[in-house]
mmCIF file of C-alpha atoms in Angstrom:
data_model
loop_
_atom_site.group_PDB
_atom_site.id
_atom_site.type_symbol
_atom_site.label_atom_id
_atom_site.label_comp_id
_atom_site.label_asym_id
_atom_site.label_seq_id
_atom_site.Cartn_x
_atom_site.Cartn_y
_atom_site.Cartn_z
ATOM 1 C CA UNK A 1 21.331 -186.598 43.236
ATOM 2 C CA UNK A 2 23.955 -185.602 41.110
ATOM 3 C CA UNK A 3 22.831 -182.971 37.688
ATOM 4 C CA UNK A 4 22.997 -186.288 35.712
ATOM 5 C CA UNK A 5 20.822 -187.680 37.992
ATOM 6 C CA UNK A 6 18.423 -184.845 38.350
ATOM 7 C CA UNK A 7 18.003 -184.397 34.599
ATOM 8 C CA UNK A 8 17.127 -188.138 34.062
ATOM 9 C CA UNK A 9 14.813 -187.716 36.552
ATOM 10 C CA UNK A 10 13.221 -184.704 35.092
ATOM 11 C CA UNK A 11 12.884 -186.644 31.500
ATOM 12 C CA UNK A 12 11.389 -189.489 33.079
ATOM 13 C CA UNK A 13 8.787 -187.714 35.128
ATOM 14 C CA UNK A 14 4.945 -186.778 33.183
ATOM 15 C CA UNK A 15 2.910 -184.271 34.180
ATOM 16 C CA UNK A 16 -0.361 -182.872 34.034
ATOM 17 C CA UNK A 17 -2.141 -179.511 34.389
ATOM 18 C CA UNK A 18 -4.721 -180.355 37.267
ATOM 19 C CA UNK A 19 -8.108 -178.550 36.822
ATOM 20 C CA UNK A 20 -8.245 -174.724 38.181
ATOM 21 C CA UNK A 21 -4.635 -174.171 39.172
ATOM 22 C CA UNK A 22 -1.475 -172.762 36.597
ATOM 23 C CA UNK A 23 1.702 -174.801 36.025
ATOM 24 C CA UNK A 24 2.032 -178.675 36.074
ATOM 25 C CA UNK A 25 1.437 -181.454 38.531
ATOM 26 C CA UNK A 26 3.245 -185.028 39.067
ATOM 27 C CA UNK A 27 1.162 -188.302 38.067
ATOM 28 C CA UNK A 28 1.738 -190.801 40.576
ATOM 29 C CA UNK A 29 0.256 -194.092 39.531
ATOM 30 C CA UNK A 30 -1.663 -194.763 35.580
ATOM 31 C CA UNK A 31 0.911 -195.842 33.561
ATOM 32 C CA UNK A 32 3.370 -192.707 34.516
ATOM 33 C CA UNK A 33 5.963 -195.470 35.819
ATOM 34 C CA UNK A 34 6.127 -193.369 39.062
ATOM 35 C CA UNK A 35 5.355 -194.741 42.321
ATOM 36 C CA UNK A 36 7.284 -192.249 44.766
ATOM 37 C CA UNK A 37 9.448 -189.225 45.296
ATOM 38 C CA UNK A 38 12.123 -190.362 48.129
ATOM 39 C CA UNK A 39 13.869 -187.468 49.794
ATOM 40 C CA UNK A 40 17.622 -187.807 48.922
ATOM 41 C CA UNK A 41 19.836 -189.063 52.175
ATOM 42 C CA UNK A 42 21.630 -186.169 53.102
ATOM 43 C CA UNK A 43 18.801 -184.063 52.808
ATOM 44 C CA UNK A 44 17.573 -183.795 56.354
ATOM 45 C CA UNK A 45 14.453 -182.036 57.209
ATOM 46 C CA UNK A 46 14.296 -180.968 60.903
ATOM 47 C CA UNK A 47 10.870 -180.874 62.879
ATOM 48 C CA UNK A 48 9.610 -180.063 65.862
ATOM 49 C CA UNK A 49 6.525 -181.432 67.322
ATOM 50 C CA UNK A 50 4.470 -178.196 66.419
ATOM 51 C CA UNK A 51 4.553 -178.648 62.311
ATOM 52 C CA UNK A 52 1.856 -178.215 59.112
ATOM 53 C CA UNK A 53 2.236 -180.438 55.964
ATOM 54 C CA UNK A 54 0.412 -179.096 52.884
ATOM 55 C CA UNK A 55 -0.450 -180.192 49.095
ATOM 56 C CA UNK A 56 -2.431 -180.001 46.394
ATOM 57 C CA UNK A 57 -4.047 -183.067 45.139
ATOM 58 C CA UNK A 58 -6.287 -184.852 42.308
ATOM 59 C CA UNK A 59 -7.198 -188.470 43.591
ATOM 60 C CA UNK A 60 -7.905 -190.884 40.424
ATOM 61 C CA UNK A 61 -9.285 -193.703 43.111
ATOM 62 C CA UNK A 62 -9.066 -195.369 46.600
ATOM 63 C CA UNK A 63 -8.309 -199.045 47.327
ATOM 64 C CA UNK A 64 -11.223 -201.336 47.472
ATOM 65 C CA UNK A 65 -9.780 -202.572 50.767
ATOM 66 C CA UNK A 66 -8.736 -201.081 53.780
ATOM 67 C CA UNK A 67 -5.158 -199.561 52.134
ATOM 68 C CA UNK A 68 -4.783 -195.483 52.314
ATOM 69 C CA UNK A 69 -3.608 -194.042 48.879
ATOM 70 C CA UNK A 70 -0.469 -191.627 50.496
ATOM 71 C CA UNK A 71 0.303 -188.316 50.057
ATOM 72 C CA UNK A 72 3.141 -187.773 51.812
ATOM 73 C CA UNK A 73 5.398 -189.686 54.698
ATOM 74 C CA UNK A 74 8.343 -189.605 56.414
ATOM 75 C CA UNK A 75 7.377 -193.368 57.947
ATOM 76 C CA UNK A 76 9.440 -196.854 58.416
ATOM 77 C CA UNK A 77 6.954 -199.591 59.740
ATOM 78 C CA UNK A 78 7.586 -200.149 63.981
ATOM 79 C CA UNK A 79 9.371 -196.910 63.907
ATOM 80 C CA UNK A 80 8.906 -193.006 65.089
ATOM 81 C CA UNK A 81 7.299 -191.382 61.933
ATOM 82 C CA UNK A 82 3.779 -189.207 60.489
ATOM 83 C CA UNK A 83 2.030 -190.484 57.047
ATOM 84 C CA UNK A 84 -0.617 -188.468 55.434
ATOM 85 C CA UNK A 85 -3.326 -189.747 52.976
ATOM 86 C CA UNK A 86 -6.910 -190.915 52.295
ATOM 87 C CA UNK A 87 -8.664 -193.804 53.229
ATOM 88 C CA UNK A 88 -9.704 -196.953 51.636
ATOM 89 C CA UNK A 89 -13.008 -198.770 50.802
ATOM 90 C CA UNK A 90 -13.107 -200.915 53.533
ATOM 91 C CA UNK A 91 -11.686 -198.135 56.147
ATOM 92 C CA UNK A 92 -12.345 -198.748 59.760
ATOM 93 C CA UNK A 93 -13.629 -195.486 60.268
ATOM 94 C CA UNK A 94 -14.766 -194.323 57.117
ATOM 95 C CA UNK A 95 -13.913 -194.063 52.961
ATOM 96 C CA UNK A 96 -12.318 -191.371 51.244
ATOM 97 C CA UNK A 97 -11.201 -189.493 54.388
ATOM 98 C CA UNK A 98 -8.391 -187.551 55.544
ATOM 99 C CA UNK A 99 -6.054 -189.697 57.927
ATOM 100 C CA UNK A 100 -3.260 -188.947 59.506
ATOM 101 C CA UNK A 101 -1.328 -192.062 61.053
ATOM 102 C CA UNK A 102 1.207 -190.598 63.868
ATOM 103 C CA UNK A 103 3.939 -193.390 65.495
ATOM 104 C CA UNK A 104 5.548 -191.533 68.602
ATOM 105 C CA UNK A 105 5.204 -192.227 72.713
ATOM 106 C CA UNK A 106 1.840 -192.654 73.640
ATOM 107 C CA UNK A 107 0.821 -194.095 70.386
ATOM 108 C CA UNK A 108 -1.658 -196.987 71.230
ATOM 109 C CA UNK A 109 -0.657 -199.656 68.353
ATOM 110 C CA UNK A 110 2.638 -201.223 67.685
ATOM 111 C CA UNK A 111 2.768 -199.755 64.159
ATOM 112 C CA UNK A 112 1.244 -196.270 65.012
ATOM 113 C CA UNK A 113 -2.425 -194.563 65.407
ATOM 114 C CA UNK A 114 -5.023 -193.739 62.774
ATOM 115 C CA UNK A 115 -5.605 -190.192 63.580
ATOM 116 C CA UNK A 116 -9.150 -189.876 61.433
ATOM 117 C CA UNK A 117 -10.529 -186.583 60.196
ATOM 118 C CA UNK A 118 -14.367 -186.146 59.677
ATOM 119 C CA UNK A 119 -13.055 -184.687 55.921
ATOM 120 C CA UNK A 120 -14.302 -186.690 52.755
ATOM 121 C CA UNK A 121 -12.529 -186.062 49.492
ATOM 122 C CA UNK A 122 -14.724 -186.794 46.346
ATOM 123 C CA UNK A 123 -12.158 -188.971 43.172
ATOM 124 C CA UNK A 124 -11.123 -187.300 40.410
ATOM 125 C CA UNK A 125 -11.677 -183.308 41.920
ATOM 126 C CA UNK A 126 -9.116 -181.117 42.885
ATOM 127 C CA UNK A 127 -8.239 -180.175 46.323
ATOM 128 C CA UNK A 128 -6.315 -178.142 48.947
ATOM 129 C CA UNK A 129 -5.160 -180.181 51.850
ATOM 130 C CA UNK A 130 -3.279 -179.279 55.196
ATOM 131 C CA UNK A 131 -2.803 -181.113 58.419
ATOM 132 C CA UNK A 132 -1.483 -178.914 61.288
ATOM 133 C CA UNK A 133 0.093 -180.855 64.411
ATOM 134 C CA UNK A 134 0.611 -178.872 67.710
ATOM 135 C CA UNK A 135 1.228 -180.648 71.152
ATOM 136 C CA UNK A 136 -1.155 -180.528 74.161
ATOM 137 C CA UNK A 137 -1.499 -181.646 78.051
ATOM 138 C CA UNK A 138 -2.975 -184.790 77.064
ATOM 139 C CA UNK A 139 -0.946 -185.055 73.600
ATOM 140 C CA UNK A 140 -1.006 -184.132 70.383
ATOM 141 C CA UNK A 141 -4.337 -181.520 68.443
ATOM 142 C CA UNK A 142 -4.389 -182.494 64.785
ATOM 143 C CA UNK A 143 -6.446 -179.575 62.996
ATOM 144 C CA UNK A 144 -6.810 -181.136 58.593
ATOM 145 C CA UNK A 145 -8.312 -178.468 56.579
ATOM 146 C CA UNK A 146 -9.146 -179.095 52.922
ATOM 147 C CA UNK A 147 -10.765 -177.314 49.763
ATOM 148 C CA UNK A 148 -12.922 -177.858 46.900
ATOM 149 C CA UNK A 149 -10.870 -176.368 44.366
ATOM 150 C CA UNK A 150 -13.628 -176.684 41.527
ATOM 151 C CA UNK A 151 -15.892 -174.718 43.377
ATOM 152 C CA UNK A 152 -15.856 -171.403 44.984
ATOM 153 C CA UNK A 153 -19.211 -171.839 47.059
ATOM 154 C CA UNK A 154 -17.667 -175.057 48.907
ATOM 155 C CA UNK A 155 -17.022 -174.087 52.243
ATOM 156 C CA UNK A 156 -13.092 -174.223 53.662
ATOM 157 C CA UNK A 157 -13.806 -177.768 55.289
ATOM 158 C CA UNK A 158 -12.324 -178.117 58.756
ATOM 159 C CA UNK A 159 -12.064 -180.999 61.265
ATOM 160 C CA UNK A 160 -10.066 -180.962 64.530
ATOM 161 C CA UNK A 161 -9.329 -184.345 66.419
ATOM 162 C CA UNK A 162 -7.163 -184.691 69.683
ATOM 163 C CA UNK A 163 -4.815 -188.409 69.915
ATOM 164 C CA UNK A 164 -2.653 -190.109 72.273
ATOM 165 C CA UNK A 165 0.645 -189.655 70.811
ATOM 166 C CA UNK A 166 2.312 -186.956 72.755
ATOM 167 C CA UNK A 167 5.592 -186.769 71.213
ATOM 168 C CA UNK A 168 8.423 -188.697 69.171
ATOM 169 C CA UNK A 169 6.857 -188.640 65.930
ATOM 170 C CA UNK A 170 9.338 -186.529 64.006
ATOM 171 C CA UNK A 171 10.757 -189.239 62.909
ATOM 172 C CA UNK A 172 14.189 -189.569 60.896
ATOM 173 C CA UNK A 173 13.281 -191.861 58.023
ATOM 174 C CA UNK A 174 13.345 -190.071 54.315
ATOM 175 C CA UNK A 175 9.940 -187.779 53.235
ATOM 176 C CA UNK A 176 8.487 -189.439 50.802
ATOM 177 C CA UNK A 177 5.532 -188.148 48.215
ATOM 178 C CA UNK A 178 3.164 -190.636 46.768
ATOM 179 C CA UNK A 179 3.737 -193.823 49.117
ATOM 180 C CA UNK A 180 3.841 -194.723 52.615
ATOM 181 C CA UNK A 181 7.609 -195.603 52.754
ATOM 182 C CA UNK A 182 10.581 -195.682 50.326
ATOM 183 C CA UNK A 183 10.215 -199.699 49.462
ATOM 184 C CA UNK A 184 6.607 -200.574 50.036
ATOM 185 C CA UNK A 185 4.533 -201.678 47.626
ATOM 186 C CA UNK A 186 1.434 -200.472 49.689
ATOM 187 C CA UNK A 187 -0.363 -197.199 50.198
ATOM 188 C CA UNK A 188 0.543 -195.787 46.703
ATOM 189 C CA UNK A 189 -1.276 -192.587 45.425
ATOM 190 C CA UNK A 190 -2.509 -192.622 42.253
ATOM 191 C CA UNK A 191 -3.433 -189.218 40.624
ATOM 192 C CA UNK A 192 -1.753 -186.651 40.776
ATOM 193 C CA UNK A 193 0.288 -184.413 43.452
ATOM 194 C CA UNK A 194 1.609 -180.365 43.550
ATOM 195 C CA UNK A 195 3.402 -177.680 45.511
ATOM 196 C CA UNK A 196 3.690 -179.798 48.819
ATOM 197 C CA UNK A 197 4.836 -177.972 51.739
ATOM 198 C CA UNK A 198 6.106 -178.468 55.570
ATOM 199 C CA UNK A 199 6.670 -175.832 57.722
ATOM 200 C CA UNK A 200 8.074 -176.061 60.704
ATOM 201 C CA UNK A 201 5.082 -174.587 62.623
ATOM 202 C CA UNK A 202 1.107 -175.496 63.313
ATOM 203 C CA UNK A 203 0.249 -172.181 60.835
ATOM 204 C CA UNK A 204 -2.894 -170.300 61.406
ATOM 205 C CA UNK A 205 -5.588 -170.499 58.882
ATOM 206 C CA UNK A 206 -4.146 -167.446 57.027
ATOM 207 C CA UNK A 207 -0.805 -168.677 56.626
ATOM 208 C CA UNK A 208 -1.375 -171.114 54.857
ATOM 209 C CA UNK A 209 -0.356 -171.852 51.177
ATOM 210 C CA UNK A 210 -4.164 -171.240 49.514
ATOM 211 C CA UNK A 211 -4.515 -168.142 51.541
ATOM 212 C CA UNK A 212 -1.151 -166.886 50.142
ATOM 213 C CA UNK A 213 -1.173 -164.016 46.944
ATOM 214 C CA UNK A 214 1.678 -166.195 45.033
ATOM 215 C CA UNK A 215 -0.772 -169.311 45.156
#
């Protein structure tokens, strides 16, 4: 965007301190007026098929139907692409998970597989979430990690599922924060969202944004 741009942006945009981290976070959803964050067109993030996407969130709810609330995407429906959020109410596998939904070759459904994490997120807590993706013989490993930020004693929760989808999944379409894709009205996040990252690399547990001194 253009400074203009970017400082009407800024204006528009509310924040909120979320519980037991410093600075401010976005609030997607309420009555902020915000839906997304859509990457700007000629801003072109380059992957490999070996990558870790990481945020901090604060979910307000989940959707009483079978909808994920989104974190973050770089999806186009029927196209290569990765979306990362939590499940609905009415989830095939279960509520208030971790989900990863990968769209590459060996994907299994038209529009792309569920990857599902055994990783429940409690509304209205803070959290630590990363999703590390790093190919195999067979396809791809999918290692989501996650933390209780409101409490120290709560274990570093860890869940590591294998899928299908061996490769392809890149994808080219815009990274977008808070919603599945830049013009659906589906999959929104509601709550608030901080300090995502993607790194170009599956990182090892100690890599990784909580375990850094500047977090």
């Amino acid at each position: 965007p253009t400074t203009e741009e970017s400082k009407e942006l800024s204006a528009s945009l509310q924040t909120e301190r979320m519980p037991f981290r410093e600075g401010r976070s976005l609030i997607f959803g309420r009555d902020s007026g915000l839906e997304r964050l859509v990457s700007h067109p000629t801003s072109k993030l380059r992957l490999n098929e070996r990558f870790t996407i990481e945020a901090h969130v604060l979910l307000d709810s989940v959707y009483p139907d079978q909808q994920i609330r989104t974190i973050v995407s770089r999806w186009e429906k029927g196209s290569p692409g990765w979306s990362l959020g939590i499940t609905g109410k009415q989830s095939s596998y279960k509520p208030q998970t971790l989900v990863l939904l990968l769209n590459g070759e060996g994907a299994r459904l038209k529009d792309g597989d569920p990857v599902f994490s055994t990783l429940h997120l409690k509304t209205n807590r803070p959290y630590y979430v990363a999703v590390s993706i790093r190919p195999t013989d067979t396809g791809s490993q999918i290692t989501f990690r996650a933390k209780d930020l409101s409490d120290d004693d709560q274990p570093f929760m860890e869940s590591v599922v294998d899928s299908t989808v061996r490769s392809g999944f890149t994808g080219t379409a815009p990274v977008c924060i808070g919603a599945q894709s830049p013009d659906s009205q589906r999959h929104l996040w509601e709550g608030l969202i901080d300090d995502i990252r993607i790194s170009n690399e599956a990182l090892p547990k100690e890599s990784l944004l909580i375990n850094s001194p500047d977090t």
